[in-house]
CSV table of C-alpha atoms in Angstrom, one decimal:
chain,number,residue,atom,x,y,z
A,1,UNK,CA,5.3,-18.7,-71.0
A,2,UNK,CA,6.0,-17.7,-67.5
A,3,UNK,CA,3.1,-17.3,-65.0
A,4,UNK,CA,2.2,-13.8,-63.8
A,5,UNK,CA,-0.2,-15.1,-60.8
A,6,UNK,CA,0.4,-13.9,-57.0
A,7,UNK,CA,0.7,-17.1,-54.9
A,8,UNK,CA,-2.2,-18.2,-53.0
A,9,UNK,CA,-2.3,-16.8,-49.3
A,10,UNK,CA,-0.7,-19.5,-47.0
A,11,UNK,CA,-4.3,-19.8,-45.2
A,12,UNK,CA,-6.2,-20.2,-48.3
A,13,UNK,CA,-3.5,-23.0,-49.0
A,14,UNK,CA,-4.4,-24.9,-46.3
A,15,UNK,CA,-8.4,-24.0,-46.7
A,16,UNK,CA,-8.5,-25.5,-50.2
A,17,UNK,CA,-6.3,-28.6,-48.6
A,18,UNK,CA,-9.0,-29.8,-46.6
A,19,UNK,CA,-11.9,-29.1,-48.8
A,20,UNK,CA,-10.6,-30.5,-51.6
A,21,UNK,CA,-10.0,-33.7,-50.0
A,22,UNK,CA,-13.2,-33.8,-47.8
A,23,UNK,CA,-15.0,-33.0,-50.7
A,24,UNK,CA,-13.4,-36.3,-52.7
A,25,UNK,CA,-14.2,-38.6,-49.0
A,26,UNK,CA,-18.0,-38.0,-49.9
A,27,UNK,CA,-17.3,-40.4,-53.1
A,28,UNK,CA,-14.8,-42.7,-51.8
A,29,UNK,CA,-15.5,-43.9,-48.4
A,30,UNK,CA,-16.7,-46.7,-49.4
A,31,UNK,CA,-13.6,-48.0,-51.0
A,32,UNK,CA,-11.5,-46.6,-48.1
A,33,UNK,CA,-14.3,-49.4,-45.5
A,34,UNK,CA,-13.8,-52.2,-48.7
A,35,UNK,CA,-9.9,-51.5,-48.4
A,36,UNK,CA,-9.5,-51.8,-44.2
A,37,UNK,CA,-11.3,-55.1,-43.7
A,38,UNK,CA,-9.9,-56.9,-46.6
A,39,UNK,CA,-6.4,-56.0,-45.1
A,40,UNK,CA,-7.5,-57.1,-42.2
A,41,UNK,CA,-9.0,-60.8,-43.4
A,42,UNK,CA,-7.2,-63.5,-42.8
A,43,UNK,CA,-4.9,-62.1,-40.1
A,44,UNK,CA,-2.3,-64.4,-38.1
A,45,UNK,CA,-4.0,-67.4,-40.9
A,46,UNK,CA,-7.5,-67.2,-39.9
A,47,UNK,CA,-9.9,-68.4,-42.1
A,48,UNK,CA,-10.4,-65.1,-44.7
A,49,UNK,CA,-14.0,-63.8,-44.0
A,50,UNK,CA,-13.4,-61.6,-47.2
A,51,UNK,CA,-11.7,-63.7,-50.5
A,52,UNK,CA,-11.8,-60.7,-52.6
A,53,UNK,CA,-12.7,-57.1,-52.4
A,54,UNK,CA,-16.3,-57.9,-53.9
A,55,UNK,CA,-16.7,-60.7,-51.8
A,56,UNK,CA,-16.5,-58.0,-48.8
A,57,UNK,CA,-18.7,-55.1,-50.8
A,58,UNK,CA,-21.3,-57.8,-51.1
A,59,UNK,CA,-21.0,-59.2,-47.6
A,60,UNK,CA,-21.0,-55.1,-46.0
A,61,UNK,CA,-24.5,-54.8,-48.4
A,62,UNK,CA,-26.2,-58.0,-47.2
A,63,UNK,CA,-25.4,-57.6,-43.4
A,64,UNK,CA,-25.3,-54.1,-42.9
A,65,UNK,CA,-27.1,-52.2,-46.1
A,66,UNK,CA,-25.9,-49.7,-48.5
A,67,UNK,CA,-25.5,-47.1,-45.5
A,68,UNK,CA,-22.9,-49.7,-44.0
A,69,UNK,CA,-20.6,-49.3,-46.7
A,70,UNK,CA,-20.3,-44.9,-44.8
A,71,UNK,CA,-19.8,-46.5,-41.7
A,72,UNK,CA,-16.7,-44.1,-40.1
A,73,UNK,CA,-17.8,-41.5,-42.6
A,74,UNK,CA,-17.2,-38.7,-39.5
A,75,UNK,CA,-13.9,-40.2,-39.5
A,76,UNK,CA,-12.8,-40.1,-43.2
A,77,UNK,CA,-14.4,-35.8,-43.1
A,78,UNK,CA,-12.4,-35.2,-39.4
A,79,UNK,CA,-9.0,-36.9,-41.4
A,80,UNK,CA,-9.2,-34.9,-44.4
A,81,UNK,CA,-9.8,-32.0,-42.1
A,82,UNK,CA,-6.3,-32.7,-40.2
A,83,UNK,CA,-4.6,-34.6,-42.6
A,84,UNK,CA,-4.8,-33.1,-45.9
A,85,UNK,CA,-5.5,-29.5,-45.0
A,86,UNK,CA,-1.8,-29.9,-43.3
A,87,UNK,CA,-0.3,-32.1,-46.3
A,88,UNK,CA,-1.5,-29.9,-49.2
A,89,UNK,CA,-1.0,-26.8,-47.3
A,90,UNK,CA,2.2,-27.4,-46.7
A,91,UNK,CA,3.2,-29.1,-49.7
A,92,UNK,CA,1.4,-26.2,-52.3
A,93,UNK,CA,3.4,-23.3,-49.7
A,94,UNK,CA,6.7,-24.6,-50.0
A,95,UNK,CA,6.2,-26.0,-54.2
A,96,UNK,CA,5.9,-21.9,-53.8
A,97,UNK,CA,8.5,-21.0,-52.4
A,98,UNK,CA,11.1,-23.8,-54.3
A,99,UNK,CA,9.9,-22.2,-57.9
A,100,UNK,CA,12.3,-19.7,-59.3
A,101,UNK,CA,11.8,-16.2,-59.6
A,102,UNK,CA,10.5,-16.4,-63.0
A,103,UNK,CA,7.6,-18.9,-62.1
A,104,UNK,CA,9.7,-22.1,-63.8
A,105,UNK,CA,8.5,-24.6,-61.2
A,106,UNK,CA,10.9,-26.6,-58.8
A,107,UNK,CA,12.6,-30.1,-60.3
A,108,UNK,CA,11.1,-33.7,-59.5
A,109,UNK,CA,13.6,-34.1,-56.8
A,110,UNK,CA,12.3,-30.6,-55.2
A,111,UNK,CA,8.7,-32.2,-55.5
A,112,UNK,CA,9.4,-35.0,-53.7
A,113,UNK,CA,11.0,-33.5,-50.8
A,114,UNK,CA,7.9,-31.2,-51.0
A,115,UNK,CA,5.8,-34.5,-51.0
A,116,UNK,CA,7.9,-36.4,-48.0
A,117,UNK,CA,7.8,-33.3,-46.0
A,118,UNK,CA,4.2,-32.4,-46.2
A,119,UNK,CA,3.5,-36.0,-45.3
A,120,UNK,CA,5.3,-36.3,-42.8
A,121,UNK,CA,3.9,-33.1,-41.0
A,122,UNK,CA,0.1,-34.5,-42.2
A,123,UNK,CA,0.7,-37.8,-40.8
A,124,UNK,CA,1.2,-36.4,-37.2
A,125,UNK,CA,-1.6,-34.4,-37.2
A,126,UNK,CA,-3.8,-36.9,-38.6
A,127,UNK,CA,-2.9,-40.2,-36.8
A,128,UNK,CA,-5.7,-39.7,-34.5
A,129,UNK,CA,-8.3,-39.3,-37.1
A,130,UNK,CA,-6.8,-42.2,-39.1
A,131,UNK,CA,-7.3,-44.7,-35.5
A,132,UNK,CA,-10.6,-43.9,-34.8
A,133,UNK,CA,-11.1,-44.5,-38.9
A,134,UNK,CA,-9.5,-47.6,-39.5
A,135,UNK,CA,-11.3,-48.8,-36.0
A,136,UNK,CA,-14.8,-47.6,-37.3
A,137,UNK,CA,-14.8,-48.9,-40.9
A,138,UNK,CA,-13.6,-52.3,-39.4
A,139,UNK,CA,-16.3,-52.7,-36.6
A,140,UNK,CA,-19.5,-54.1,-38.7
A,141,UNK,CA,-17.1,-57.1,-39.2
A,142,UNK,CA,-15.8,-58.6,-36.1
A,143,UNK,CA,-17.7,-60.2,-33.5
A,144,UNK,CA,-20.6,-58.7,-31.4
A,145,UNK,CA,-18.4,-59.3,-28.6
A,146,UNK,CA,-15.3,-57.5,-29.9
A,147,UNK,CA,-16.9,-54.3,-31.6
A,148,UNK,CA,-16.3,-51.3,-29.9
A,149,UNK,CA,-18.9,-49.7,-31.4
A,150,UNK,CA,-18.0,-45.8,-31.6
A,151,UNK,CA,-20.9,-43.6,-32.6
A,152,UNK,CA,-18.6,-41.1,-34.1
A,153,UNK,CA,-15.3,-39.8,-34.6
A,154,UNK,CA,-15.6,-37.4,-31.6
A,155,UNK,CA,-17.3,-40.3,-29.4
A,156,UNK,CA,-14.0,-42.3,-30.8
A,157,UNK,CA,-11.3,-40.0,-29.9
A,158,UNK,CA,-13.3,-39.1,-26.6
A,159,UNK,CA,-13.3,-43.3,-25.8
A,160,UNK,CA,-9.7,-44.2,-27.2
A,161,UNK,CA,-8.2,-41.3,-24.5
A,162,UNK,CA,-10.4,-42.5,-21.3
A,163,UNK,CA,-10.1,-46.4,-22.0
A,164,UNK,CA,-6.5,-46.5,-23.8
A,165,UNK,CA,-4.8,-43.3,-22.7
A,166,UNK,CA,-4.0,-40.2,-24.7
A,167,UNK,CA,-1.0,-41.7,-26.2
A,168,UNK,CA,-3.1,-44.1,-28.0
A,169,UNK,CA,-4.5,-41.5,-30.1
A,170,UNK,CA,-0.5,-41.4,-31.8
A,171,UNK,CA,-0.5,-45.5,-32.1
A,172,UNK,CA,1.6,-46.4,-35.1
A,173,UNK,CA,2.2,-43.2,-35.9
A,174,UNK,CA,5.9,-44.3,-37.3
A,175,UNK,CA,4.2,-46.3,-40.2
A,176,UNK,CA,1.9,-43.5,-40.6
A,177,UNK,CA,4.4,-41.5,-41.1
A,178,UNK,CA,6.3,-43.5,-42.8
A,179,UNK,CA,3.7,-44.1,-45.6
A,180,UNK,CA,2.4,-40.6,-45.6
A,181,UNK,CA,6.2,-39.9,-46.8
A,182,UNK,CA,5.8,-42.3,-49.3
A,183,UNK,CA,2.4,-41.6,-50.4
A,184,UNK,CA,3.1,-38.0,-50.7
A,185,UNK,CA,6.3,-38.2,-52.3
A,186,UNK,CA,4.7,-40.4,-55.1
A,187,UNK,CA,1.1,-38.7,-55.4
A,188,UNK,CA,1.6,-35.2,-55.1
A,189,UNK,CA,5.3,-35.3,-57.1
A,190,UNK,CA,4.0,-37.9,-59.7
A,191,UNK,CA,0.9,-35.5,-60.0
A,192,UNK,CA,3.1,-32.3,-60.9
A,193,UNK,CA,5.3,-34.0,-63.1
A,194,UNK,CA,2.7,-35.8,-64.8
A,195,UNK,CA,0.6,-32.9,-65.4
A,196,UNK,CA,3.7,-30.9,-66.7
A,197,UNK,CA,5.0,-33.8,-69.0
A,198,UNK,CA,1.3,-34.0,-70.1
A,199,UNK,CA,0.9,-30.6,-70.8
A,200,UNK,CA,4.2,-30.4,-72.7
A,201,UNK,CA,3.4,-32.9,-75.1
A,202,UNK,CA,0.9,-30.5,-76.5
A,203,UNK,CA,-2.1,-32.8,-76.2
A,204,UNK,CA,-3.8,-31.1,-73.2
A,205,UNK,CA,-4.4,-27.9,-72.1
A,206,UNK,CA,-4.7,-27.0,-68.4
A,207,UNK,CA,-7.6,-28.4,-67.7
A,208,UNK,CA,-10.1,-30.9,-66.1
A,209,UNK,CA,-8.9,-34.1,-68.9
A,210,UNK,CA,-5.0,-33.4,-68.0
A,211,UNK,CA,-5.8,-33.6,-64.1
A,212,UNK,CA,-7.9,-36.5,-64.5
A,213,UNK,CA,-4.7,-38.3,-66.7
A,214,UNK,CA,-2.2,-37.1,-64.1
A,215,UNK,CA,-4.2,-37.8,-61.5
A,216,UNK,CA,-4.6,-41.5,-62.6
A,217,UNK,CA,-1.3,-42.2,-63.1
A,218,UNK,CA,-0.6,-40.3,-59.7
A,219,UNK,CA,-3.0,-42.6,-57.8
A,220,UNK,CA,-1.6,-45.7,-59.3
A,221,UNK,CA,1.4,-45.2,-58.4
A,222,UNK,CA,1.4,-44.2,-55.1
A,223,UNK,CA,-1.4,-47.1,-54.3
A,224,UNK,CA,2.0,-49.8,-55.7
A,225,UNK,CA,4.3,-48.2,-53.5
A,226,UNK,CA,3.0,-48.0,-50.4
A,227,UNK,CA,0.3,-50.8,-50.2
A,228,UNK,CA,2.7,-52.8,-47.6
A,229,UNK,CA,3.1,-49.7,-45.1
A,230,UNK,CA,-0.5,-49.3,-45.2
A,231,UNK,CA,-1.0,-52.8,-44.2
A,232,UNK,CA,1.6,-52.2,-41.6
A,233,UNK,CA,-0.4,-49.1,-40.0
A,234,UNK,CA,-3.8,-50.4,-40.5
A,235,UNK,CA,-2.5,-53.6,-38.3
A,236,UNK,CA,-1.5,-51.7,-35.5
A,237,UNK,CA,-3.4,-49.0,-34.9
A,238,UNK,CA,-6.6,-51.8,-35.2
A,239,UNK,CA,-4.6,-54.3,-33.1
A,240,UNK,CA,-5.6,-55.5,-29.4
A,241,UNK,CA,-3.1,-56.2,-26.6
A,242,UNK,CA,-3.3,-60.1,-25.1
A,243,UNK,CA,-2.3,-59.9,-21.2
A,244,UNK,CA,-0.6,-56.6,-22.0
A,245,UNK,CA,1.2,-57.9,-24.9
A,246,UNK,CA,1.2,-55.7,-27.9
A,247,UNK,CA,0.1,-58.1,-31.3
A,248,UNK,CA,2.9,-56.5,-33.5
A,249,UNK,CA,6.4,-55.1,-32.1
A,250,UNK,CA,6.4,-52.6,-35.6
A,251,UNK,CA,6.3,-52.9,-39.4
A,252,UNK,CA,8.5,-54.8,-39.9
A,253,UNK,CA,6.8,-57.8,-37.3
A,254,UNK,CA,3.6,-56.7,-39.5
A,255,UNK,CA,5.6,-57.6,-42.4
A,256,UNK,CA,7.3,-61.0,-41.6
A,257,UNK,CA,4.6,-62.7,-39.7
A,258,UNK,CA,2.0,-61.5,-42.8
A,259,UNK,CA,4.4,-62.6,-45.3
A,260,UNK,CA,4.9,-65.6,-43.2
A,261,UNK,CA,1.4,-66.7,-42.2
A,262,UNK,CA,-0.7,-65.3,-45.5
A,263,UNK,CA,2.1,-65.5,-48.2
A,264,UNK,CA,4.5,-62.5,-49.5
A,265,UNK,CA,1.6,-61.3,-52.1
A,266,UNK,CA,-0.6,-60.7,-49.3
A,267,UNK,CA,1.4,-57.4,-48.7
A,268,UNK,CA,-0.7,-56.0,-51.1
A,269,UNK,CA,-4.0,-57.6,-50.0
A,270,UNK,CA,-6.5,-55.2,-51.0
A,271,UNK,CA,-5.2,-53.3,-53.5
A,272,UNK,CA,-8.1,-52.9,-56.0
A,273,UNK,CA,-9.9,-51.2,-53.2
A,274,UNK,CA,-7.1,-49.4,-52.2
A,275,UNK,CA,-6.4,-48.3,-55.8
A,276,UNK,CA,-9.9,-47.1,-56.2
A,277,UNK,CA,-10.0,-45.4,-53.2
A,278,UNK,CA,-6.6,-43.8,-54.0
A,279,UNK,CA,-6.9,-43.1,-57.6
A,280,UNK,CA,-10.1,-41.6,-57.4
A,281,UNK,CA,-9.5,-39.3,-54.6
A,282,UNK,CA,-6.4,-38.2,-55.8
A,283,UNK,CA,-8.0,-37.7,-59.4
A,284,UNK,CA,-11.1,-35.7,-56.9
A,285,UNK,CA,-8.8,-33.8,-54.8
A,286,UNK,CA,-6.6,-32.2,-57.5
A,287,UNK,CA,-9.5,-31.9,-59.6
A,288,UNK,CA,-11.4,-29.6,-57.1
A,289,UNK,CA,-8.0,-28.1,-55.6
A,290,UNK,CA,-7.1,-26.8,-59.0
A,291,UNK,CA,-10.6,-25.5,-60.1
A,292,UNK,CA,-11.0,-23.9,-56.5
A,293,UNK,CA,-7.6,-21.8,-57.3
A,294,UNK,CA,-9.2,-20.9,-60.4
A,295,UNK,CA,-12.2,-19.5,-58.7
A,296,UNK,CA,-10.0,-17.9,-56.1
A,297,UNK,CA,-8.0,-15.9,-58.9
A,298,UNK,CA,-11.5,-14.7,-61.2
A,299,UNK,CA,-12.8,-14.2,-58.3
């Protein structure tokens, strides 16, 4: 059966974008701190603050109370704001315009260069948002010496251009983009298939269960594939300069001297937070995508 709908409007695209994945933040910020500083533990062979993700949940509770785990909270909202209001806007317009005249919807190799190219337009607009993040949910652990100590995203981006320069604001955006590309292709063209192989099996209708199933197997798979590039961008845009030299040349620096000094499996350091943080928000973020499209059309 073919569908008879009108496509959203290309602003209401990119409206439900950013709600739905503010709206999923609000749950998983936590996850999203959890995720940054265990990447971050043990860098260049130090002695690991964190030895597993729960190790670091509990140490966030004792020093800093439940409140510390939304720590960069203004962050996380002002990303979602820029980053997936672009990605989902510009991945549900041209998913539009790739289905055929009949409604059929486009093939998984149309999805994902839906996905990479929404990412990669996201990721630009984002990077700033994803700096003064990473920074913010990484603070409560370093040194009182070393925390910088940003009040809020705005107070972030407003220190980051006056002490570092504008440019900074863009630091790392390769691997951002890069893993935006990634992300996107996997989640968002995983998702679609998923959902349409689900709902072809004749188990599940069009509803909340099949977006939670695709969304799941979405999240999962787009947390395996580009764990390493987030370790990558969450290195660099969080890393100091020593007498003007930069810590990391690029990714693949990130890569070798990780692999190197922490061991190759350390690529993926922090992937149950990571997964819970992605699978979650991806299962959110369709979840409340799709049911705001269907309020937009009874309505």
């Amino acid at each position: 059966m073919t569908s008879t709908k009108l496509p959203l409007p290309t602003g209401i695209k990119f409206v439900f974008g950013g709600t739905a994945g503010m709206s999923a933040t609000m749950f998983v910020h936590p996850f999203d701190l959890v995720k940054s500083r265990m990447q971050l533990s043990g860098e260049g062979g130090a002695v690991k603050k964190n030895k597993t993700s729960f190790h670091a949940l509990a140490r966030v509770l004792r020093n800093e109370g439940f409140l510390g785990l939304y720590t960069g909270l203004t962050a996380g909202l002002f990303r979602q704001a820029t980053y997936a209001t672009t990605r989902l806007g510009v991945y549900t317009t041209l998913f539009d315009m790739m289905q055929s005249p009949d409604g059929q919807p486009p093939s998984f190799t149309t999805k994902i260069l839906c996905g990479i190219t929404a990412g990669a337009f996201g990721a630009v607009v984002g990077t700033p948002a994803e700096i003064s993040l990473i920074r913010m949910t990484v603070d409560g652990s370093l040194p009182l010496e070393q925390r910088r100590g940003y009040k809020n995203v705005f107070n972030a981006l407003y220190r980051i251009c006056v002490e570092e320069g504008v440019f900074t604001m863009w630091r790392g955006c390769g691997p951002t983009v890069f893993r935006a590309m990634v992300v996107n292709a996997a989640q968002l063209a995983t998702y679609s298939q998923s959902k349409q192989l689900l709902l072809s099996t004749g188990f599940f209708k069009d509803g909340i269960s099949c977006h939670f199933c695709a969304s799941m197997i979405s999240g999962f798979v787009t947390a395996l594939s580009s764990m390493p590039l987030d370790i990558a961008k969450t290195r660099i845009q969080n890393m100091r300069h020593v007498d003007g030299i930069p810590q990391y040349r690029g990714v693949l620096d990130v890569w070798v001297k990780t692999a190197h000094q922490e061991g190759f499996r350390s690529l993926w350091k922090g992937f149950s937070p990571y997964y819970l943080r992605i699978g979650p928000h991806t299962v959110l973020s369709f979840i409340v995508l799709e049911q705001l499209k269907k309020l937009y059309y009874v309505l």
